[in-house]
Amino acid sequence: MDTTSTTLKKPGGLAVQLVQAMTEQIRSGRLNAGDKLPTEAAIMKDFGVSRTVVREAISRLQASGWVDTRHGIGTFVLHQSEHPSFRISPEHMGTLREVIALLEFRISVETEAAALAAVRRTPENIAELQSALSAFNSAIEEGRDAVAADHQFHQEIARATQNHHFTDLMNSLGAGVIPRARISSILSSDPERQNYLRRVNQEHESIYNAIAAQDVEAARAAMRTHLANSRERLRKSDPDST
């Protein structure tokens, strides 16, 4: 695997440029299907960008179906045949109004995914959901944004449906679907931010408990409540978005 060092320019579009550079590495064969991407630190060094730029670029690559992140393992290049057939491009999440619209779509899909997961989940699915919850808690305690763990939790619910269409959808959306950055302006302090993340994780725990108990209606209601609350938090961050 050859990841030739390149220094990117134009600060306003570094994430886009990094996506283009890494996509070209995949298309040219320097990164092959099944290859694990370098670490965030290695990409930062190779391309001369910040961690934030790397994470945004990886989210965009996920949304475009080029890579898949496996929690606790790494990010891997997908075979072309693995590219999700359903895609919502990052450009479709460029405004607060569009993110809210996507949340409305997710409410309809993920509410039923949670219900199916409650019926079909396996012990392995439960273990992976527990791992995602633990990763979320660790991120809170370490002062991180918990976006990766948040997305992982929703991905694991999709997998627990045993229906690949739900999994394809969540892979297509990528971690960029987690709207954390959209409300950063109203989280004025670290304690406020941590309290916000704890509320989100409590909602996740309610979903998990219902799925673990195989309570279909409770799982459906808990997911609807969680995503509806996310939508309302976004609306409150910008009253003009309603």
PDB file of C-alpha atoms in Angstrom:
ATOM      1  CA  MET A   1       0.000   0.000   0.000  1.00  0.00           C
ATOM      2  CA  ASP A   2       1.498   3.293  -1.125  1.00  0.00           C
ATOM      3  CA  THR A   3       0.200   6.531   0.367  1.00  0.00           C
ATOM      4  CA  THR A   4       2.432   9.097  -1.266  1.00  0.00           C
ATOM      5  CA  SER A   5       2.951  12.180   0.889  1.00  0.00           C
ATOM      6  CA  THR A   6       1.152  15.252  -0.418  1.00  0.00           C
ATOM      7  CA  THR A   7       0.742  18.685   1.143  1.00  0.00           C
ATOM      8  CA  LEU A   8      -2.704  20.137   0.542  1.00  0.00           C
ATOM      9  CA  LYS A   9      -3.419  23.824   0.097  1.00  0.00           C
ATOM     10  CA  LYS A  10      -6.449  26.162   0.127  1.00  0.00           C
ATOM     11  CA  PRO A  11      -7.622  26.005   3.772  1.00  0.00           C
ATOM     12  CA  GLY A  12     -11.307  26.406   2.868  1.00  0.00           C
ATOM     13  CA  GLY A  13     -11.391  23.123   1.000  1.00  0.00           C
ATOM     14  CA  LEU A  14      -8.850  20.870   2.692  1.00  0.00           C
ATOM     15  CA  ALA A  15     -11.348  18.114   3.485  1.00  0.00           C
ATOM     16  CA  VAL A  16     -12.601  18.091  -0.102  1.00  0.00           C
ATOM     17  CA  GLN A  17      -9.044  17.977  -1.410  1.00  0.00           C
ATOM     18  CA  LEU A  18      -8.162  15.144   0.963  1.00  0.00           C
ATOM     19  CA  VAL A  19     -11.198  13.192  -0.218  1.00  0.00           C
ATOM     20  CA  GLN A  20     -10.120  13.734  -3.820  1.00  0.00           C
ATOM     21  CA  ALA A  21      -6.543  12.660  -3.067  1.00  0.00           C
ATOM     22  CA  MET A  22      -7.581   9.503  -1.237  1.00  0.00           C
ATOM     23  CA  THR A  23     -10.219   8.643  -3.833  1.00  0.00           C
ATOM     24  CA  GLU A  24      -7.523   8.891  -6.501  1.00  0.00           C
ATOM     25  CA  GLN A  25      -5.312   6.543  -4.469  1.00  0.00           C
ATOM     26  CA  ILE A  26      -8.153   4.016  -4.440  1.00  0.00           C
ATOM     27  CA  ARG A  27      -8.922   4.399  -8.144  1.00  0.00           C
ATOM     28  CA  SER A  28      -5.253   4.115  -9.106  1.00  0.00           C
ATOM     29  CA  GLY A  29      -4.708   0.997  -7.020  1.00  0.00           C
ATOM     30  CA  ARG A  30      -2.324   2.553  -4.504  1.00  0.00           C
ATOM     31  CA  LEU A  31      -5.045   1.715  -1.979  1.00  0.00           C
ATOM     32  CA  ASN A  32      -6.689  -1.609  -2.819  1.00  0.00           C
ATOM     33  CA  ALA A  33     -10.040  -3.069  -1.788  1.00  0.00           C
ATOM     34  CA  GLY A  34      -9.645  -4.549   1.676  1.00  0.00           C
ATOM     35  CA  ASP A  35      -6.679  -2.338   2.585  1.00  0.00           C
ATOM     36  CA  LYS A  36      -6.786  -0.660   5.976  1.00  0.00           C
ATOM     37  CA  LEU A  37      -6.351   3.099   5.793  1.00  0.00           C
ATOM     38  CA  PRO A  38      -3.390   4.620   7.645  1.00  0.00           C
ATOM     39  CA  THR A  39      -4.044   5.992  11.122  1.00  0.00           C
ATOM     40  CA  GLU A  40      -5.373   9.518  11.576  1.00  0.00           C
ATOM     41  CA  ALA A  41      -1.930  10.600  12.764  1.00  0.00           C
ATOM     42  CA  ALA A  42      -0.268   9.145   9.660  1.00  0.00           C
ATOM     43  CA  ILE A  43      -2.736  10.849   7.319  1.00  0.00           C
ATOM     44  CA  MET A  44      -2.259  14.145   9.183  1.00  0.00           C
ATOM     45  CA  LYS A  45       1.501  13.863   8.686  1.00  0.00           C
ATOM     46  CA  ASP A  46       1.328  12.710   5.053  1.00  0.00           C
ATOM     47  CA  PHE A  47      -1.043  15.460   3.924  1.00  0.00           C
ATOM     48  CA  GLY A  48      -0.202  18.246   6.365  1.00  0.00           C
ATOM     49  CA  VAL A  49      -3.744  18.630   7.698  1.00  0.00           C
ATOM     50  CA  SER A  50      -5.459  18.668  11.088  1.00  0.00           C
ATOM     51  CA  ARG A  51      -7.296  15.811  12.770  1.00  0.00           C
ATOM     52  CA  THR A  52     -10.600  17.596  12.122  1.00  0.00           C
ATOM     53  CA  VAL A  53      -9.902  17.660   8.378  1.00  0.00           C
ATOM     54  CA  VAL A  54      -8.993  13.951   8.389  1.00  0.00           C
ATOM     55  CA  ARG A  55     -12.184  12.997  10.231  1.00  0.00           C
ATOM     56  CA  GLU A  56     -14.354  15.065   7.923  1.00  0.00           C
ATOM     57  CA  ALA A  57     -12.691  13.496   4.883  1.00  0.00           C
ATOM     58  CA  ILE A  58     -13.180   9.970   6.234  1.00  0.00           C
ATOM     59  CA  SER A  59     -16.851  10.754   6.878  1.00  0.00           C
ATOM     60  CA  ARG A  60     -17.214  11.922   3.283  1.00  0.00           C
ATOM     61  CA  LEU A  61     -15.485   8.803   1.969  1.00  0.00           C
ATOM     62  CA  GLN A  62     -17.894   6.710   4.037  1.00  0.00           C
ATOM     63  CA  ALA A  63     -20.869   8.643   2.721  1.00  0.00           C
ATOM     64  CA  SER A  64     -19.673   8.053  -0.838  1.00  0.00           C
ATOM     65  CA  GLY A  65     -19.226   4.344  -0.237  1.00  0.00           C
ATOM     66  CA  TRP A  66     -15.459   4.199  -0.690  1.00  0.00           C
ATOM     67  CA  VAL A  67     -14.609   3.012   2.829  1.00  0.00           C
ATOM     68  CA  ASP A  68     -16.190   1.373   5.849  1.00  0.00           C
ATOM     69  CA  THR A  69     -15.141   2.005   9.448  1.00  0.00           C
ATOM     70  CA  ARG A  70     -15.211  -0.988  11.797  1.00  0.00           C
ATOM     71  CA  HIS A  71     -15.361   0.126  15.382  1.00  0.00           C
ATOM     72  CA  GLY A  72     -12.183  -0.621  17.286  1.00  0.00           C
ATOM     73  CA  ILE A  73     -10.456  -2.053  14.217  1.00  0.00           C
ATOM     74  CA  GLY A  74     -10.000   0.661  11.602  1.00  0.00           C
ATOM     75  CA  THR A  75     -11.237   1.999   8.273  1.00  0.00           C
ATOM     76  CA  PHE A  76     -11.049  -0.239   5.221  1.00  0.00           C
ATOM     77  CA  VAL A  77     -11.356   0.315   1.472  1.00  0.00           C
ATOM     78  CA  LEU A  78     -14.494  -1.293   0.084  1.00  0.00           C
ATOM     79  CA  HIS A  79     -14.688  -3.435  -3.037  1.00  0.00           C
ATOM     80  CA  GLN A  80     -16.566  -1.591  -5.757  1.00  0.00           C
ATOM     81  CA  SER A  81     -19.345  -4.168  -5.558  1.00  0.00           C
ATOM     82  CA  GLU A  82     -19.749  -3.239  -1.878  1.00  0.00           C
ATOM     83  CA  HIS A  83     -20.560   0.393  -2.627  1.00  0.00           C
ATOM     84  CA  PRO A  84     -24.032   1.047  -1.231  1.00  0.00           C
ATOM     85  CA  SER A  85     -26.730   1.341  -3.885  1.00  0.00           C
ATOM     86  CA  PHE A  86     -28.463   4.072  -1.889  1.00  0.00           C
ATOM     87  CA  ARG A  87     -26.456   7.260  -1.373  1.00  0.00           C
ATOM     88  CA  ILE A  88     -26.984  10.669   0.120  1.00  0.00           C
ATOM     89  CA  SER A  89     -23.978  12.768  -0.796  1.00  0.00           C
ATOM     90  CA  PRO A  90     -22.322  15.139   1.706  1.00  0.00           C
ATOM     91  CA  GLU A  91     -23.618  18.038  -0.404  1.00  0.00           C
ATOM     92  CA  HIS A  92     -27.136  16.980   0.608  1.00  0.00           C
ATOM     93  CA  MET A  93     -26.234  17.640   4.251  1.00  0.00           C
ATOM     94  CA  GLY A  94     -24.774  21.096   3.685  1.00  0.00           C
ATOM     95  CA  THR A  95     -27.381  23.158   5.544  1.00  0.00           C
ATOM     96  CA  LEU A  96     -29.210  22.831   8.832  1.00  0.00           C
ATOM     97  CA  ARG A  97     -32.535  22.526   7.026  1.00  0.00           C
ATOM     98  CA  GLU A  98     -31.195  19.584   5.003  1.00  0.00           C
ATOM     99  CA  VAL A  99     -29.819  17.870   8.105  1.00  0.00           C
ATOM    100  CA  ILE A 100     -33.234  18.200   9.766  1.00  0.00           C
ATOM    101  CA  ALA A 101     -34.871  16.770   6.635  1.00  0.00           C
ATOM    102  CA  LEU A 102     -32.485  13.833   6.781  1.00  0.00           C
ATOM    103  CA  LEU A 103     -33.351  13.277  10.454  1.00  0.00           C
ATOM    104  CA  GLU A 104     -37.029  13.126   9.492  1.00  0.00           C
ATOM    105  CA  PHE A 105     -36.139  10.449   6.944  1.00  0.00           C
ATOM    106  CA  ARG A 106     -34.078   8.573   9.519  1.00  0.00           C
ATOM    107  CA  ILE A 107     -37.000   8.621  11.969  1.00  0.00           C
ATOM    108  CA  SER A 108     -39.135   6.675   9.509  1.00  0.00           C
ATOM    109  CA  VAL A 109     -36.385   4.156   8.673  1.00  0.00           C
ATOM    110  CA  GLU A 110     -34.539   3.671  11.958  1.00  0.00           C
ATOM    111  CA  THR A 111     -37.696   3.416  14.057  1.00  0.00           C
ATOM    112  CA  GLU A 112     -38.606   0.249  12.165  1.00  0.00           C
ATOM    113  CA  ALA A 113     -34.987  -0.910  12.173  1.00  0.00           C
ATOM    114  CA  ALA A 114     -35.017  -0.800  15.977  1.00  0.00           C
ATOM    115  CA  ALA A 115     -38.246  -2.813  16.042  1.00  0.00           C
ATOM    116  CA  LEU A 116     -36.785  -5.469  13.725  1.00  0.00           C
ATOM    117  CA  ALA A 117     -33.562  -5.523  15.734  1.00  0.00           C
ATOM    118  CA  ALA A 118     -35.574  -6.270  18.881  1.00  0.00           C
ATOM    119  CA  VAL A 119     -36.997  -9.351  17.169  1.00  0.00           C
ATOM    120  CA  ARG A 120     -33.888 -10.602  15.373  1.00  0.00           C
ATOM    121  CA  ARG A 121     -30.868  -9.521  17.417  1.00  0.00           C
ATOM    122  CA  THR A 122     -28.310 -12.165  18.297  1.00  0.00           C
ATOM    123  CA  PRO A 123     -26.008 -12.337  21.335  1.00  0.00           C
ATOM    124  CA  GLU A 124     -23.238 -11.050  19.055  1.00  0.00           C
ATOM    125  CA  ASN A 125     -25.371  -8.032  18.097  1.00  0.00           C
ATOM    126  CA  ILE A 126     -26.005  -7.284  21.779  1.00  0.00           C
ATOM    127  CA  ALA A 127     -22.277  -7.478  22.509  1.00  0.00           C
ATOM    128  CA  GLU A 128     -21.516  -5.020  19.679  1.00  0.00           C
ATOM    129  CA  LEU A 129     -24.191  -2.606  20.895  1.00  0.00           C
ATOM    130  CA  GLN A 130     -22.685  -2.784  24.390  1.00  0.00           C
ATOM    131  CA  SER A 131     -19.264  -2.032  22.891  1.00  0.00           C
ATOM    132  CA  ALA A 132     -20.640   1.053  21.120  1.00  0.00           C
ATOM    133  CA  LEU A 133     -22.235   2.286  24.359  1.00  0.00           C
ATOM    134  CA  SER A 134     -18.957   1.788  26.201  1.00  0.00           C
ATOM    135  CA  ALA A 135     -17.077   3.682  23.489  1.00  0.00           C
ATOM    136  CA  PHE A 136     -19.583   6.542  23.792  1.00  0.00           C
ATOM    137  CA  ASN A 137     -19.085   6.698  27.564  1.00  0.00           C
ATOM    138  CA  SER A 138     -15.311   6.677  27.155  1.00  0.00           C
ATOM    139  CA  ALA A 139     -15.511   9.527  24.648  1.00  0.00           C
ATOM    140  CA  ILE A 140     -17.564  11.603  27.097  1.00  0.00           C
ATOM    141  CA  GLU A 141     -15.087  11.034  29.906  1.00  0.00           C
ATOM    142  CA  GLU A 142     -12.145  11.884  27.629  1.00  0.00           C
ATOM    143  CA  GLY A 143     -13.774  15.081  26.351  1.00  0.00           C
ATOM    144  CA  ARG A 144     -14.227  13.835  22.779  1.00  0.00           C
ATOM    145  CA  ASP A 145     -17.287  14.371  20.556  1.00  0.00           C
ATOM    146  CA  ALA A 146     -18.327  10.658  20.469  1.00  0.00           C
ATOM    147  CA  VAL A 147     -19.376  10.918  16.807  1.00  0.00           C
ATOM    148  CA  ALA A 148     -17.714   7.637  15.813  1.00  0.00           C
ATOM    149  CA  ALA A 149     -19.311   5.739  18.710  1.00  0.00           C
ATOM    150  CA  ASP A 150     -22.668   7.378  18.001  1.00  0.00           C
ATOM    151  CA  HIS A 151     -22.596   6.272  14.373  1.00  0.00           C
ATOM    152  CA  GLN A 152     -21.367   2.817  15.392  1.00  0.00           C
ATOM    153  CA  PHE A 153     -24.371   2.389  17.695  1.00  0.00           C
ATOM    154  CA  HIS A 154     -26.787   3.127  14.870  1.00  0.00           C
ATOM    155  CA  GLN A 155     -24.833   0.892  12.496  1.00  0.00           C
ATOM    156  CA  GLU A 156     -25.027  -2.013  14.942  1.00  0.00           C
ATOM    157  CA  ILE A 157     -28.798  -1.618  15.206  1.00  0.00           C
ATOM    158  CA  ALA A 158     -28.969  -1.785  11.413  1.00  0.00           C
ATOM    159  CA  ARG A 159     -26.877  -4.974  11.450  1.00  0.00           C
ATOM    160  CA  ALA A 160     -29.119  -6.473  14.139  1.00  0.00           C
ATOM    161  CA  THR A 161     -32.079  -6.311  11.734  1.00  0.00           C
ATOM    162  CA  GLN A 162     -30.332  -9.061   9.693  1.00  0.00           C
ATOM    163  CA  ASN A 163     -31.463  -7.076   6.634  1.00  0.00           C
ATOM    164  CA  HIS A 164     -28.569  -5.789   4.543  1.00  0.00           C
ATOM    165  CA  HIS A 165     -30.582  -2.849   3.157  1.00  0.00           C
ATOM    166  CA  PHE A 166     -30.575  -1.171   6.574  1.00  0.00           C
ATOM    167  CA  THR A 167     -26.830  -1.776   6.878  1.00  0.00           C
ATOM    168  CA  ASP A 168     -26.197  -0.425   3.376  1.00  0.00           C
ATOM    169  CA  LEU A 169     -28.132   2.716   4.240  1.00  0.00           C
ATOM    170  CA  MET A 170     -26.167   3.430   7.413  1.00  0.00           C
ATOM    171  CA  ASN A 171     -22.864   2.742   5.628  1.00  0.00           C
ATOM    172  CA  SER A 172     -23.918   5.105   2.859  1.00  0.00           C
ATOM    173  CA  LEU A 173     -24.768   7.911   5.260  1.00  0.00           C
ATOM    174  CA  GLY A 174     -21.449   7.587   7.104  1.00  0.00           C
ATOM    175  CA  ALA A 175     -20.477   9.254  10.383  1.00  0.00           C
ATOM    176  CA  GLY A 176     -21.246  12.637   8.799  1.00  0.00           C
ATOM    177  CA  VAL A 177     -24.918  11.929   9.429  1.00  0.00           C
ATOM    178  CA  ILE A 178     -24.392  12.524  13.166  1.00  0.00           C
ATOM    179  CA  PRO A 179     -25.391  16.191  13.530  1.00  0.00           C
ATOM    180  CA  ARG A 180     -23.133  17.002  16.493  1.00  0.00           C
ATOM    181  CA  ALA A 181     -21.291  19.890  14.836  1.00  0.00           C
ATOM    182  CA  ARG A 182     -24.537  21.617  14.003  1.00  0.00           C
ATOM    183  CA  ILE A 183     -25.228  22.517  17.629  1.00  0.00           C
ATOM    184  CA  SER A 184     -21.676  23.271  18.745  1.00  0.00           C
ATOM    185  CA  SER A 185     -22.489  26.986  18.784  1.00  0.00           C
ATOM    186  CA  ILE A 186     -25.048  26.539  21.585  1.00  0.00           C
ATOM    187  CA  LEU A 187     -22.844  24.323  23.726  1.00  0.00           C
ATOM    188  CA  SER A 188     -20.939  27.149  25.351  1.00  0.00           C
ATOM    189  CA  SER A 189     -18.912  25.151  27.883  1.00  0.00           C
ATOM    190  CA  ASP A 190     -17.399  21.720  28.373  1.00  0.00           C
ATOM    191  CA  PRO A 191     -19.843  20.799  31.185  1.00  0.00           C
ATOM    192  CA  GLU A 192     -22.773  21.806  28.971  1.00  0.00           C
ATOM    193  CA  ARG A 193     -21.368  19.715  26.145  1.00  0.00           C
ATOM    194  CA  GLN A 194     -20.864  16.718  28.422  1.00  0.00           C
ATOM    195  CA  ASN A 195     -24.412  17.030  29.765  1.00  0.00           C
ATOM    196  CA  TYR A 196     -25.700  17.089  26.201  1.00  0.00           C
ATOM    197  CA  LEU A 197     -23.735  13.942  25.312  1.00  0.00           C
ATOM    198  CA  ARG A 198     -24.933  12.180  28.470  1.00  0.00           C
ATOM    199  CA  ARG A 199     -28.549  12.893  27.477  1.00  0.00           C
ATOM    200  CA  VAL A 200     -27.873  11.412  24.047  1.00  0.00           C
ATOM    201  CA  ASN A 201     -26.276   8.341  25.591  1.00  0.00           C
ATOM    202  CA  GLN A 202     -29.200   7.884  27.976  1.00  0.00           C
ATOM    203  CA  GLU A 203     -31.439   7.787  24.928  1.00  0.00           C
ATOM    204  CA  HIS A 204     -29.115   5.191  23.380  1.00  0.00           C
ATOM    205  CA  GLU A 205     -29.313   3.113  26.562  1.00  0.00           C
ATOM    206  CA  SER A 206     -33.123   3.168  26.405  1.00  0.00           C
ATOM    207  CA  ILE A 207     -32.965   1.849  22.836  1.00  0.00           C
ATOM    208  CA  TYR A 208     -30.410  -0.789  23.820  1.00  0.00           C
ATOM    209  CA  ASN A 209     -32.451  -1.982  26.825  1.00  0.00           C
ATOM    210  CA  ALA A 210     -35.557  -2.406  24.669  1.00  0.00           C
ATOM    211  CA  ILE A 211     -33.681  -4.322  21.978  1.00  0.00           C
ATOM    212  CA  ALA A 212     -31.941  -6.527  24.555  1.00  0.00           C
ATOM    213  CA  ALA A 213     -35.339  -7.282  26.153  1.00  0.00           C
ATOM    214  CA  GLN A 214     -36.826  -7.992  22.703  1.00  0.00           C
ATOM    215  CA  ASP A 215     -39.539  -5.425  23.425  1.00  0.00           C
ATOM    216  CA  VAL A 216     -40.552  -4.396  19.917  1.00  0.00           C
ATOM    217  CA  GLU A 217     -42.832  -1.501  20.810  1.00  0.00           C
ATOM    218  CA  ALA A 218     -40.424  -0.088  23.383  1.00  0.00           C
ATOM    219  CA  ALA A 219     -37.560  -0.260  20.866  1.00  0.00           C
ATOM    220  CA  ARG A 220     -39.644   1.495  18.255  1.00  0.00           C
ATOM    221  CA  ALA A 221     -40.717   4.204  20.711  1.00  0.00           C
ATOM    222  CA  ALA A 222     -37.204   4.719  22.122  1.00  0.00           C
ATOM    223  CA  MET A 223     -35.666   5.198  18.668  1.00  0.00           C
ATOM    224  CA  ARG A 224     -38.414   7.584  17.598  1.00  0.00           C
ATOM    225  CA  THR A 225     -37.930   9.601  20.789  1.00  0.00           C
ATOM    226  CA  HIS A 226     -34.154   9.724  20.315  1.00  0.00           C
ATOM    227  CA  LEU A 227     -34.230  10.937  16.714  1.00  0.00           C
ATOM    228  CA  ALA A 228     -37.127  13.320  17.350  1.00  0.00           C
ATOM    229  CA  ASN A 229     -35.173  14.815  20.246  1.00  0.00           C
ATOM    230  CA  SER A 230     -32.150  15.213  17.938  1.00  0.00           C
ATOM    231  CA  ARG A 231     -34.343  17.039  15.463  1.00  0.00           C
ATOM    232  CA  GLU A 232     -35.701  19.354  18.151  1.00  0.00           C
ATOM    233  CA  ARG A 233     -32.206  20.074  19.480  1.00  0.00           C
ATOM    234  CA  LEU A 234     -31.198  21.151  15.984  1.00  0.00           C
ATOM    235  CA  ARG A 235     -34.286  23.302  15.539  1.00  0.00           C
ATOM    236  CA  LYS A 236     -33.611  25.073  18.826  1.00  0.00           C
ATOM    237  CA  SER A 237     -30.052  25.810  17.688  1.00  0.00           C
ATOM    238  CA  ASP A 238     -31.464  27.812  14.742  1.00  0.00           C
ATOM    239  CA  PRO A 239     -35.097  28.995  14.995  1.00  0.00           C
ATOM    240  CA  ASP A 240     -34.992  30.057  11.324  1.00  0.00           C
ATOM    241  CA  SER A 241     -34.670  26.414  10.268  1.00  0.00           C
ATOM    242  CA  THR A 242     -38.302  25.540  11.090  1.00  0.00           C
TER     243      THR A 242
END
